[in-house]
Amino acid sequence: MPLLEIRKVSRRFGDLKALDDVSLSIEAGEFFTLVGPSGCGKTTLLRMIAGFDEPDDGELLLDGRLLAGISPEKRPVHTVFQSYALFPHLSVAQNVAFPLEMAGVGRDERRRRLAEALALVALTDKAERYPNELSGGQKQRVALARSLIDQPRVLLLDEPLAALDAKLREQIQGELIALQRKIGITFVFVTHSQQEALALSQRIAVMNQGRIEQIGAPAEIYNYPKNRFVADFIGTINLLPVEVREAAADHLRLFASGLGDLVGPPAATARPGQHGVLALRPEQVGIVAGVPAQELGNHFQGRVRDYLYLGDVTVYKVALDNGVIVEALVANSLPGPTRFLERGDPVGIAWRRDAGVYLHD
Amino acid sequence: MKRGAPGLWAAALSVYAFLYVPLAIVVLFSFNDSMLSAEWVGFTTRWYATLFADQQMLDAAANSLFIALSAASLSTVLGTMAGLAMARRRSAWLGGLPLLVLGPVAMPELLLGVSLLLFFRQVLDLTLGLLSILIAHVTFSIGFVAVVVRSSLAMLDESIFEAARDLGASSWQTFRHVTLPLIRPAVLAGFLMSFTLSIDDFVITFFVAGVGVTTLPLQIYSLIKVAVTPEINAVSTLLMALTLTLIALAAKLAPDALKGRL
Ligand SMILES: Nc1ncnc2c1ncn2[C@@H]1O[C@H](COP(=O)(O)OP(=O)(O)O)[C@@H](O)[C@H]1O
Ligand SMILES: [Mg+2]
């Protein structure tokens, strides 16, 4: 039985469908992420799990028990808010011990668990500080310790890293994964950053306009996006307009107007005559000066339109003969200064027959 | 540091002089050893002694204190509740609440006095006295408390109240452990302001006091109709000192209430 089950949940605000027939189940101990553009309904769903909102349709179950009508303070669920929501008049120790005090836990027990919780987030020496005396990262850790001290069944995190700068964010991502593994509490993490979702999660649900577009492990979502929204939202991707010529069990024959024939991986939904796109990750596209090697299966001519040097990699934008622009990612793995193909250089691009995903319109 | 133009300094000084010289004269002459307030004769505190021997004055002061304490307590409780409701403006009708509560604050005192008088006499058929004064004072003080409490709440991150519920606090525990400690300075400032407004009020009290009961401002007024005696200077000085102290205290509490904690 899943720990948390969301069944056909909908929520309307006036004409707006903030959640539209959302179903998902989360297993105990999972690090589960809801990702999607801002306004797609992530916070609305979290607030329902926490008990601050109720669905118009559908139901939520925790441990097989219906959550309807149970007030937030009675749910074994805690939230780490984006603003951290620390109590400004209480010290770090008082903030962290707050749930125990509300539950009437005895003094000795409280002290022992407070020490544990502070140690867990390495804030033992800051116990007497007040929230206004802490850095963003420290506040974040206080909020975590406060939400974990009474061991909830589920911890909800609503964009907890959005307010931190990039370097700190990366560091805390690592800490979060380690922390979750150590304590084994189920995390439901919300973010609009696909990078964060990929880096942190065991499973991801991609949301768009109140609907769930796809649920799966990070590598599954990245490599096999189910539709154009997911393909486009997660990572960068080239979308090459194609027409299906032949759908075989082990490959597809495709035709791109202005380019010619190409070969793609099999797709169950593809039918001859159908129009769609071949979605290709930039790192799957090879680029060479001059004429490309033939053995990869798909090779075309083009010219360098532009490039972006990112240090570890360089992203080339190549204009193909039919006007379509394809991004190719080149690892700068050779020692010494990188030598670039210049703008306007004729190049060849190539990719494997089994690379990419066919998505019909 | 930039220095202001001399002209500006002079202007500022004359404004302060305009405001405070009359007050200073009252204070000064309350220590003047002469029945006439015309010239300085010598220092004395005997007018204060006279004051504390004046039974009528003491009765008026006792009434004033009683009314001020009761009115301030009542308006603090009611005003705090109104302020909390205004800060949680979830429902549409609460949107109009600020205006309703602030009405008496902005209303000309004369109008408020007349309308309260009519209300007590014609509608409630109330005998004018301590109770009518008390109700009147509560009416004009609630708004001040509500506004101070609301603005102290507006400075807080709203999600801390949800966080409290989320972490297992009931509504009452949330109020007791989170809301109340955070608005306490504002509530106190509201109390002090209400107290000051009540103890100094003349116009509205004049309308609703009736015949039997008198307060300090009413008593002072009835005396100066005859003559401005040094005793009046003395009681005015005391009243002024009390008012200034309370206002200063309230001003210190309210804006600085949460400083260093947010
Ligand atoms: N209480 C509310 N009243 C009206 N509209 C709301 C309310 N809460 C959220 N919405 C709307 O619902 C949509 C989803 O919001 P939200 O769940 O906060 O999105 P996300 O967290 O994914 O950015 C948004 O368009 C938002 O404006
Ligand atoms: Mg959100």
XYZ file of C-alpha atoms and ligand atoms in Angstrom:
651
model
C 0.000 0.000 0.000
C 1.406 3.416 -0.899
C 1.995 5.846 1.957
C 0.251 8.750 0.286
C -2.376 8.378 -2.379
C -3.940 11.171 -4.356
C -7.009 10.079 -6.294
C -8.567 12.131 -9.074
C -8.171 15.390 -7.215
C -9.493 18.612 -8.744
C -9.566 22.135 -7.386
C -11.098 25.172 -9.057
C -10.587 28.817 -8.186
C -13.398 30.513 -10.064
C -12.874 29.629 -13.715
C -9.316 28.477 -13.157
C -8.625 24.774 -12.773
C -5.671 24.850 -10.395
C -5.719 21.041 -10.182
C -7.366 18.942 -12.847
C -7.914 15.251 -12.146
C -4.583 14.657 -10.436
C -3.736 11.116 -9.353
C -0.475 9.849 -7.953
C 0.803 7.591 -5.231
C 3.943 7.997 -3.190
C 5.703 5.152 -1.430
C 7.064 5.293 2.101
C 10.647 6.579 2.183
C 10.534 8.079 -1.280
C 12.070 11.384 -2.353
C 9.277 12.507 -4.652
C 9.324 15.774 -6.603
C 6.555 17.815 -8.177
C 8.030 19.957 -10.903
C 6.369 22.378 -13.296
C 6.260 25.992 -14.329
C 5.082 28.580 -11.843
C 1.291 28.576 -11.461
C 0.800 24.939 -12.483
C -0.746 23.959 -9.145
C 2.169 22.565 -7.122
C 1.558 24.657 -4.020
C -2.178 24.006 -4.224
C -1.519 20.258 -4.098
C 0.945 20.577 -1.198
C -1.533 22.679 0.778
C -4.120 19.931 0.366
C -1.734 17.320 1.685
C -0.900 19.591 4.623
C -4.584 20.251 5.298
C -4.822 23.955 4.438
C -7.108 23.317 1.493
C -9.615 20.654 0.479
C -10.225 19.249 -3.026
C -13.455 20.004 -4.897
C -13.391 16.469 -6.271
C -11.349 13.393 -5.479
C -9.688 12.267 -2.271
C -6.369 12.021 -0.460
C -5.318 9.040 1.614
C -2.454 8.734 4.053
C -1.652 5.185 5.172
C -4.921 4.176 3.576
C -6.881 6.628 5.742
C -8.972 9.403 4.164
C -7.547 12.808 5.012
C -10.753 14.770 4.422
C -11.803 16.846 7.418
C -8.613 16.275 9.400
C -7.188 19.669 10.381
C -3.527 20.537 9.662
C -2.363 20.178 13.269
C -3.703 16.623 13.427
C -1.950 15.373 10.268
C 1.422 13.658 10.656
C 2.673 15.911 7.878
C 4.942 18.953 8.145
C 5.846 21.651 5.667
C 9.064 23.530 5.012
C 7.831 26.844 3.649
C 9.629 28.796 0.974
C 10.023 31.730 3.375
C 11.068 29.230 6.116
C 8.347 30.771 8.346
C 10.535 30.672 11.464
C 8.980 32.231 14.564
C 10.846 35.536 14.949
C 10.285 35.771 18.715
C 11.671 32.327 19.472
C 15.286 31.180 19.559
C 16.580 28.431 17.296
C 16.133 25.894 20.110
C 12.588 27.097 20.854
C 11.706 27.058 17.160
C 12.976 23.524 16.703
C 11.302 22.231 19.878
C 7.977 23.905 19.007
C 6.190 20.754 17.755
C 7.220 18.842 20.892
C 6.029 21.638 23.142
C 2.666 21.815 21.378
C 2.303 18.055 21.749
C 3.096 18.315 25.452
C 6.225 16.165 25.334
C 8.007 16.090 28.699
C 11.040 18.229 29.460
C 13.759 15.571 29.453
C 12.473 13.887 26.329
C 12.207 17.293 24.687
C 15.769 18.191 25.528
C 17.118 14.902 24.241
C 15.282 15.121 20.919
C 16.166 18.792 20.515
C 19.838 17.928 20.836
C 19.416 15.190 18.245
C 17.548 17.425 15.809
C 20.080 20.253 16.133
C 22.941 17.817 15.607
C 21.204 16.426 12.522
C 21.435 19.811 10.804
C 24.725 20.833 12.474
C 23.246 23.787 14.361
C 24.045 22.781 17.926
C 26.193 25.864 18.471
C 23.455 28.205 17.202
C 20.750 26.990 19.604
C 20.441 30.312 21.441
C 20.450 32.520 18.344
C 17.347 34.225 16.981
C 16.187 33.788 13.368
C 17.221 37.327 12.388
C 20.806 36.438 13.349
C 21.022 33.528 10.895
C 22.055 33.275 7.248
C 19.632 31.976 4.627
C 21.175 28.521 4.673
C 21.030 28.332 8.463
C 17.374 29.409 8.525
C 16.691 26.669 6.029
C 18.289 24.108 8.315
C 16.336 25.362 11.333
C 13.128 24.966 9.333
C 14.188 21.418 8.427
C 15.086 20.456 11.988
C 11.810 21.928 13.269
C 9.809 19.875 10.779
C 11.693 16.648 11.428
C 11.932 16.676 15.223
C 8.677 14.800 15.785
C 9.238 12.479 12.833
C 6.280 13.184 10.558
C 5.178 10.544 8.066
C 5.621 13.009 5.215
C 7.710 16.155 4.858
C 6.484 18.672 2.303
C 9.022 21.141 0.932
C 7.704 24.056 -1.119
C 10.543 25.472 -3.224
C 12.797 25.586 -0.162
C 15.920 26.419 -2.143
C 14.507 29.145 -4.366
C 15.695 31.954 -2.101
C 19.310 30.769 -1.918
C 22.157 31.683 -4.237
C 23.337 29.123 -6.784
C 26.421 27.828 -4.962
C 24.617 27.354 -1.656
C 21.688 25.769 -3.452
C 23.914 23.088 -4.912
C 25.496 22.378 -1.551
C 22.124 22.118 0.190
C 20.802 19.830 -2.548
C 23.537 17.400 -1.601
C 22.767 17.770 2.097
C 19.050 17.199 1.505
C 19.628 13.926 -0.318
C 21.966 12.687 2.412
C 19.541 13.776 5.132
C 16.575 12.075 3.529
C 18.500 8.823 3.084
C 19.622 8.932 6.695
C 16.245 9.507 8.341
C 14.124 7.669 5.758
C 11.183 10.089 6.005
C 9.128 10.517 2.826
C 9.888 13.841 1.134
C 7.490 15.533 -1.255
C 9.533 18.286 -2.808
C 8.184 21.090 -4.982
C 10.286 23.040 -7.434
C 9.981 24.861 -10.737
C 13.590 23.948 -11.525
C 13.947 20.855 -13.680
C 17.630 20.683 -12.773
C 16.741 20.465 -9.075
C 14.089 17.821 -9.769
C 16.546 15.653 -11.707
C 19.304 16.044 -9.136
C 17.267 15.263 -6.014
C 14.486 12.858 -6.733
C 13.834 9.159 -6.882
C 10.673 9.926 -8.834
C 9.345 13.038 -10.487
C 5.858 14.175 -11.464
C 5.922 16.815 -14.189
C 2.926 19.147 -13.896
C 1.424 21.643 -16.320
C -1.723 23.723 -15.930
C -3.080 21.645 -13.092
C -2.488 18.304 -14.789
C 0.181 15.670 -14.372
C 1.996 15.176 -17.667
C 4.304 12.339 -16.673
C 5.525 10.465 -13.618
C 8.773 8.542 -13.540
C 12.378 8.263 -12.420
C 14.618 11.188 -13.456
C 16.434 9.237 -16.190
C 13.158 7.904 -17.534
C 11.622 11.364 -17.750
C 14.745 12.832 -19.271
C 15.279 10.124 -21.861
C 11.715 9.167 -22.638
C 9.530 12.243 -22.345
C 5.945 11.289 -23.110
C 4.951 14.483 -24.830
C 6.296 17.754 -26.134
C 5.639 19.637 -22.918
C 7.773 17.255 -20.867
C 10.438 17.065 -23.575
C 10.661 20.830 -23.687
C 10.382 21.508 -19.947
C 12.968 18.984 -18.768
C 16.411 19.919 -20.063
C 16.947 21.339 -23.547
C 15.872 19.404 -26.558
C 15.800 19.698 -30.357
C 12.415 19.162 -31.943
C 12.786 18.152 -35.567
C 9.484 18.122 -37.527
C 9.098 14.761 -39.301
C 6.596 12.563 -41.086
C 6.413 8.822 -40.372
C 7.167 6.683 -43.438
C 7.425 3.256 -41.905
C 6.879 1.985 -38.346
C 8.822 -1.225 -37.814
C 9.165 -3.176 -34.576
C 12.770 -2.083 -34.055
C 12.957 1.284 -35.809
C 11.082 4.098 -37.502
C 11.695 5.452 -40.981
C 11.063 9.174 -40.924
C 11.133 11.952 -43.471
C 12.098 15.531 -42.674
C 11.149 17.964 -45.420
C 14.159 19.740 -46.882
C 16.521 17.213 -45.271
C 15.509 13.792 -46.457
C 15.131 10.379 -44.818
C 16.233 9.547 -41.337
C 15.956 6.667 -38.903
C 14.653 6.805 -35.352
C 13.914 4.464 -32.433
C 10.642 2.508 -32.510
C 7.486 4.097 -31.137
C 4.300 2.189 -30.365
C 2.007 5.063 -31.323
C 3.648 5.860 -34.686
C 1.642 5.136 -37.872
C 2.764 5.741 -41.443
C 1.639 9.159 -42.693
C 1.560 10.644 -39.188
C 3.221 13.992 -38.503
C 5.260 14.622 -35.392
C 8.694 15.553 -34.095
C 11.872 13.690 -33.383
C 13.030 14.955 -29.982
C 16.807 14.815 -29.663
C 18.969 15.894 -26.740
C 21.872 18.192 -27.747
C 24.371 15.769 -26.206
C 23.095 13.034 -28.567
C 24.014 15.116 -31.596
C 27.622 14.822 -32.774
C 29.272 17.647 -34.673
C 32.306 17.512 -36.946
C 33.992 19.949 -39.295
C 33.311 18.994 -42.914
C 31.489 15.816 -43.863
C 30.255 13.598 -40.993
C 30.995 9.927 -40.580
C 28.363 7.731 -42.161
C 28.089 4.945 -39.608
C 25.797 6.680 -37.109
C 22.846 6.431 -39.462
C 21.632 10.020 -39.507
C 23.928 12.684 -40.958
C 23.280 16.103 -42.421
C 25.078 19.227 -43.530
C 24.740 22.650 -41.995
C 26.508 25.797 -40.951
C 27.426 27.057 -37.476
C 24.936 29.810 -36.641
C 26.204 30.537 -33.134
C 27.854 28.952 -30.144
C 27.787 29.295 -26.395
C 30.931 28.496 -24.386
C 29.997 27.194 -20.924
C 33.418 26.036 -19.741
C 32.827 22.294 -19.431
C 30.875 22.176 -22.687
C 30.234 24.291 -25.770
C 26.760 24.422 -27.268
C 26.684 24.885 -31.043
C 23.591 26.038 -32.874
C 23.737 24.586 -36.356
C 21.436 25.744 -39.134
C 20.520 22.768 -41.340
C 19.845 23.078 -45.065
C 16.084 23.147 -44.505
C 16.383 26.068 -42.073
C 15.838 24.028 -38.886
C 18.283 24.895 -36.116
C 19.762 21.981 -34.180
C 21.723 22.338 -30.956
C 24.725 20.090 -30.485
C 26.655 19.836 -27.268
C 30.410 19.260 -27.360
C 32.334 18.317 -24.230
C 35.522 20.348 -23.883
C 37.499 17.322 -22.810
C 40.791 18.054 -24.561
C 43.408 19.813 -22.423
C 44.302 23.387 -23.311
C 42.228 26.236 -24.692
C 39.160 25.103 -26.590
C 39.252 25.595 -30.345
C 35.901 26.692 -31.634
C 34.225 26.124 -34.942
C 33.525 29.658 -36.062
C 30.226 31.183 -37.057
C 29.485 30.353 -40.683
C 31.748 27.262 -40.775
C 30.270 24.375 -42.758
C 29.801 21.394 -40.419
C 28.294 17.984 -40.388
C 26.008 16.716 -37.672
C 25.113 13.133 -36.950
C 23.204 11.039 -34.434
C 22.517 7.386 -33.810
C 19.551 5.549 -35.261
C 18.283 4.769 -31.775
C 18.755 8.283 -30.373
C 15.855 10.525 -29.431
C 12.130 9.974 -29.100
C 9.391 10.260 -31.692
C 6.437 12.329 -30.460
C 3.396 12.633 -32.679
C 1.440 15.889 -32.849
C 27.281 65.881 7.225
C 25.308 68.563 5.482
C 24.304 71.554 7.481
C 20.821 72.987 6.964
C 20.456 76.577 5.818
C 20.199 79.046 8.723
C 16.770 80.111 7.447
C 15.474 76.557 7.816
C 16.794 76.309 11.330
C 15.074 79.532 12.289
C 11.813 78.326 10.767
C 12.005 75.023 12.610
C 12.790 76.761 15.884
C 9.863 79.119 15.575
C 7.506 76.235 14.878
C 8.709 74.440 18.009
C 8.455 77.688 19.981
C 4.924 78.167 18.723
C 4.055 74.655 19.862
C 5.818 74.511 23.173
C 6.145 78.041 24.616
C 2.501 78.154 25.800
C 2.963 74.766 27.444
C 6.236 75.840 29.011
C 4.545 78.916 30.459
C 1.864 76.780 32.097
C 4.540 74.585 33.652
C 6.596 77.577 34.745
C 3.713 79.424 36.388
C 2.574 76.316 38.247
C 5.713 76.894 40.355
C 5.212 80.672 40.654
C 4.758 81.979 44.177
C 1.975 84.395 43.283
C -1.798 84.208 42.947
C -1.601 86.160 39.684
C -0.127 84.572 36.639
C 1.291 87.822 35.355
C 4.847 87.998 36.678
C 7.431 85.683 38.221
C 7.762 86.149 41.969
C 9.595 83.095 43.263
C 9.647 79.298 43.293
C 7.054 77.335 45.255
C 5.322 73.960 45.221
C 2.404 75.140 47.328
C -0.062 75.041 44.426
C 0.513 71.335 44.214
C -0.278 71.074 47.908
C -3.459 73.084 47.331
C -4.303 70.793 44.453
C -4.023 67.640 46.536
C -6.216 69.198 49.236
C -8.982 70.098 46.740
C -11.639 67.410 47.189
C -13.547 68.302 44.011
C -10.375 68.093 41.975
C -9.458 64.744 43.553
C -12.909 63.332 42.837
C -12.636 64.430 39.220
C -9.172 62.858 38.981
C -10.462 59.599 40.461
C -13.289 59.544 37.890
C -10.852 60.269 35.081
C -8.491 57.509 36.148
C -11.306 54.999 36.562
C -12.763 55.855 33.158
C -9.383 55.892 31.440
C -8.369 52.506 32.859
C -11.690 50.863 32.059
C -12.024 52.451 28.627
C -8.432 51.548 27.735
C -8.879 47.941 28.875
C -12.119 47.499 26.974
C -10.892 49.148 23.804
C -7.691 47.132 23.939
C -9.571 43.849 23.992
C -12.115 44.889 21.355
C -9.603 46.781 19.225
C -7.158 43.854 19.241
C -9.916 41.551 18.071
C -10.834 43.995 15.312
C -7.168 44.339 14.315
C -6.751 40.576 14.092
C -9.888 40.275 11.985
C -8.729 43.070 9.703
C -5.328 41.434 9.187
C -7.005 38.165 8.151
C -9.104 39.888 5.510
C -10.222 36.624 3.905
C -13.910 37.404 3.494
C -15.211 40.263 1.402
C -17.205 42.009 4.103
C -14.146 42.334 6.331
C -12.700 44.556 3.616
C -14.950 47.365 4.794
C -14.042 46.894 8.428
C -11.024 49.232 8.556
C -13.208 52.109 7.416
C -15.916 51.313 9.941
C -13.512 51.029 12.841
C -11.592 54.123 11.826
C -14.740 56.210 11.355
C -14.811 57.558 14.893
C -11.092 58.350 14.700
C -11.516 60.636 11.706
C -14.910 62.084 12.697
C -14.936 65.638 14.119
C -15.187 65.289 17.876
C -18.110 67.656 18.024
C -20.132 65.463 15.689
C -19.234 62.332 17.579
C -20.168 64.010 20.857
C -23.558 65.136 19.585
C -24.382 61.830 17.940
C -23.380 59.822 21.007
C -25.494 62.106 23.177
C -28.504 61.583 20.917
C -27.840 57.858 20.849
C -27.655 57.561 24.638
C -30.672 59.759 25.296
C -33.037 58.939 22.458
C -32.136 55.367 21.569
C -30.779 53.770 24.736
C -32.592 56.010 27.195
C -29.468 55.852 29.334
C -28.893 58.085 32.354
C -25.795 60.096 31.533
C -22.883 59.443 33.849
C -19.810 57.251 34.211
C -21.212 54.535 31.967
C -22.063 56.860 29.074
C -18.616 58.480 29.287
C -17.009 55.048 29.342
C -18.891 53.853 26.267
C -18.094 57.075 24.417
C -14.386 56.760 25.180
C -14.315 53.136 24.077
C -15.975 54.190 20.815
C -13.234 56.551 19.796
C -10.333 54.439 21.113
C -11.080 51.083 19.470
C -9.980 52.327 16.061
C -6.555 53.365 17.320
C -5.889 49.984 18.913
C -7.162 48.124 15.845
C -4.901 50.083 13.525
C -1.765 49.602 15.619
C -2.421 45.879 16.015
C -3.173 45.437 12.354
C -0.032 47.195 11.211
C 2.109 45.113 13.559
C 0.582 41.994 12.007
C 1.100 43.341 8.500
C 4.846 43.419 9.148
C 4.900 39.674 9.827
C 5.290 36.853 7.318
C 1.775 35.417 7.112
C 3.041 31.878 6.685
C 4.266 31.707 10.302
C 0.668 31.281 11.458
C 0.181 28.421 9.022
C 3.538 27.015 10.083
C 2.312 26.911 13.681
C -0.808 24.957 12.711
C 1.289 22.747 10.460
C 3.618 21.918 13.369
C 0.765 20.766 15.571
C -0.512 23.895 17.313
C -4.290 24.234 17.719
C -5.850 27.617 16.885
C -5.702 28.572 20.545
C -2.062 27.439 20.891
C -1.191 29.392 17.766
C -2.727 32.529 19.255
C -1.157 31.941 22.657
C 2.379 30.998 21.505
C 2.795 32.864 18.230
C 0.276 35.634 17.569
C 0.025 37.138 21.028
C 3.763 37.367 21.800
C 4.327 39.002 18.424
C 1.595 41.628 18.776
C 2.073 42.238 22.509
C 4.045 45.501 22.096
C 1.388 46.817 19.716
C -1.389 45.836 22.102
C 0.403 47.616 24.928
C 0.944 50.700 22.796
C -2.755 50.632 21.911
C -3.646 50.478 25.588
C -1.432 53.457 26.422
C -2.862 55.481 23.551
C -6.432 54.704 24.572
C -5.637 55.646 28.153
C -4.172 58.968 27.029
C -7.050 59.752 24.693
C -9.529 59.022 27.462
C -7.878 60.954 30.258
C -7.382 64.056 28.074
C -10.742 64.068 26.359
C -12.865 67.140 26.818
C -15.257 67.686 23.893
C -16.979 64.303 23.757
C -17.017 63.942 27.538
C -18.605 67.375 27.777
C -21.562 66.149 25.734
C -22.135 62.803 27.390
C -21.170 63.471 31.034
C -24.576 64.643 32.206
C -24.787 66.664 35.421
C -23.594 64.551 38.308
C -20.239 63.318 37.111
C -17.158 65.358 36.327
C -13.738 64.429 34.974
C -10.429 66.236 35.231
C -10.681 68.135 31.938
C -14.302 69.096 32.737
C -13.283 70.277 36.209
C -10.430 72.383 34.788
C -12.812 73.928 32.288
C -15.377 74.811 34.930
C -12.650 76.493 36.998
C -11.088 78.577 34.236
C -14.478 79.980 33.395
C -13.957 81.887 36.649
C -10.207 82.530 36.563
C -6.936 80.844 35.594
C -5.484 80.036 38.985
C -1.985 78.630 39.633
C -3.743 75.473 40.833
C -5.035 74.951 37.279
C -1.495 75.390 36.011
C -0.408 72.708 38.455
C -3.035 70.154 37.476
C -2.421 70.886 33.803
C 1.286 70.320 34.307
C 0.653 66.935 35.906
C -1.767 65.924 33.177
C 0.710 67.042 30.550
C 3.540 65.073 32.144
C 1.401 61.943 32.304
C 0.245 62.302 28.699
C 3.719 62.930 27.334
C 5.154 59.973 29.237
C 2.477 57.597 27.979
C 2.679 58.856 24.399
C 6.456 58.525 24.410
C 6.152 55.005 25.786
C 3.583 54.029 23.190
C 5.625 55.556 20.375
C 8.640 53.610 21.553
C 6.694 50.358 21.738
C 4.776 50.485 18.519
C 7.283 51.233 15.761
C 10.167 49.504 17.496
C 8.011 46.647 18.619
C 9.609 44.020 16.431
C 12.916 45.636 15.709
C 15.831 43.245 15.944
C 13.558 40.248 15.722
C 12.555 40.154 12.109
N -6.527 30.946 -3.006
C -6.498 31.109 -4.339
N -7.441 31.839 -4.963
C -7.432 31.994 -6.306
N -6.499 31.471 -7.123
C -5.528 30.739 -6.571
C -5.475 30.523 -5.149
N -4.396 29.752 -4.884
C -3.805 29.505 -6.076
N -4.476 30.091 -7.079
C -4.155 29.992 -8.503
O -4.020 28.630 -8.836
C -2.953 28.421 -9.721
C -1.967 27.454 -9.137
O -1.310 28.076 -8.075
P -0.138 27.394 -7.258
O -0.595 26.068 -6.780
O 0.307 28.352 -6.209
O 0.978 27.236 -8.370
P 2.531 26.848 -8.213
O 2.807 26.557 -6.784
O 2.709 25.679 -9.096
O 3.301 28.027 -8.706
C -2.346 29.790 -9.991
O -2.849 30.272 -11.205
C -2.822 30.627 -8.845
O -2.949 31.959 -9.218
Mg 4.176 27.568 -5.479
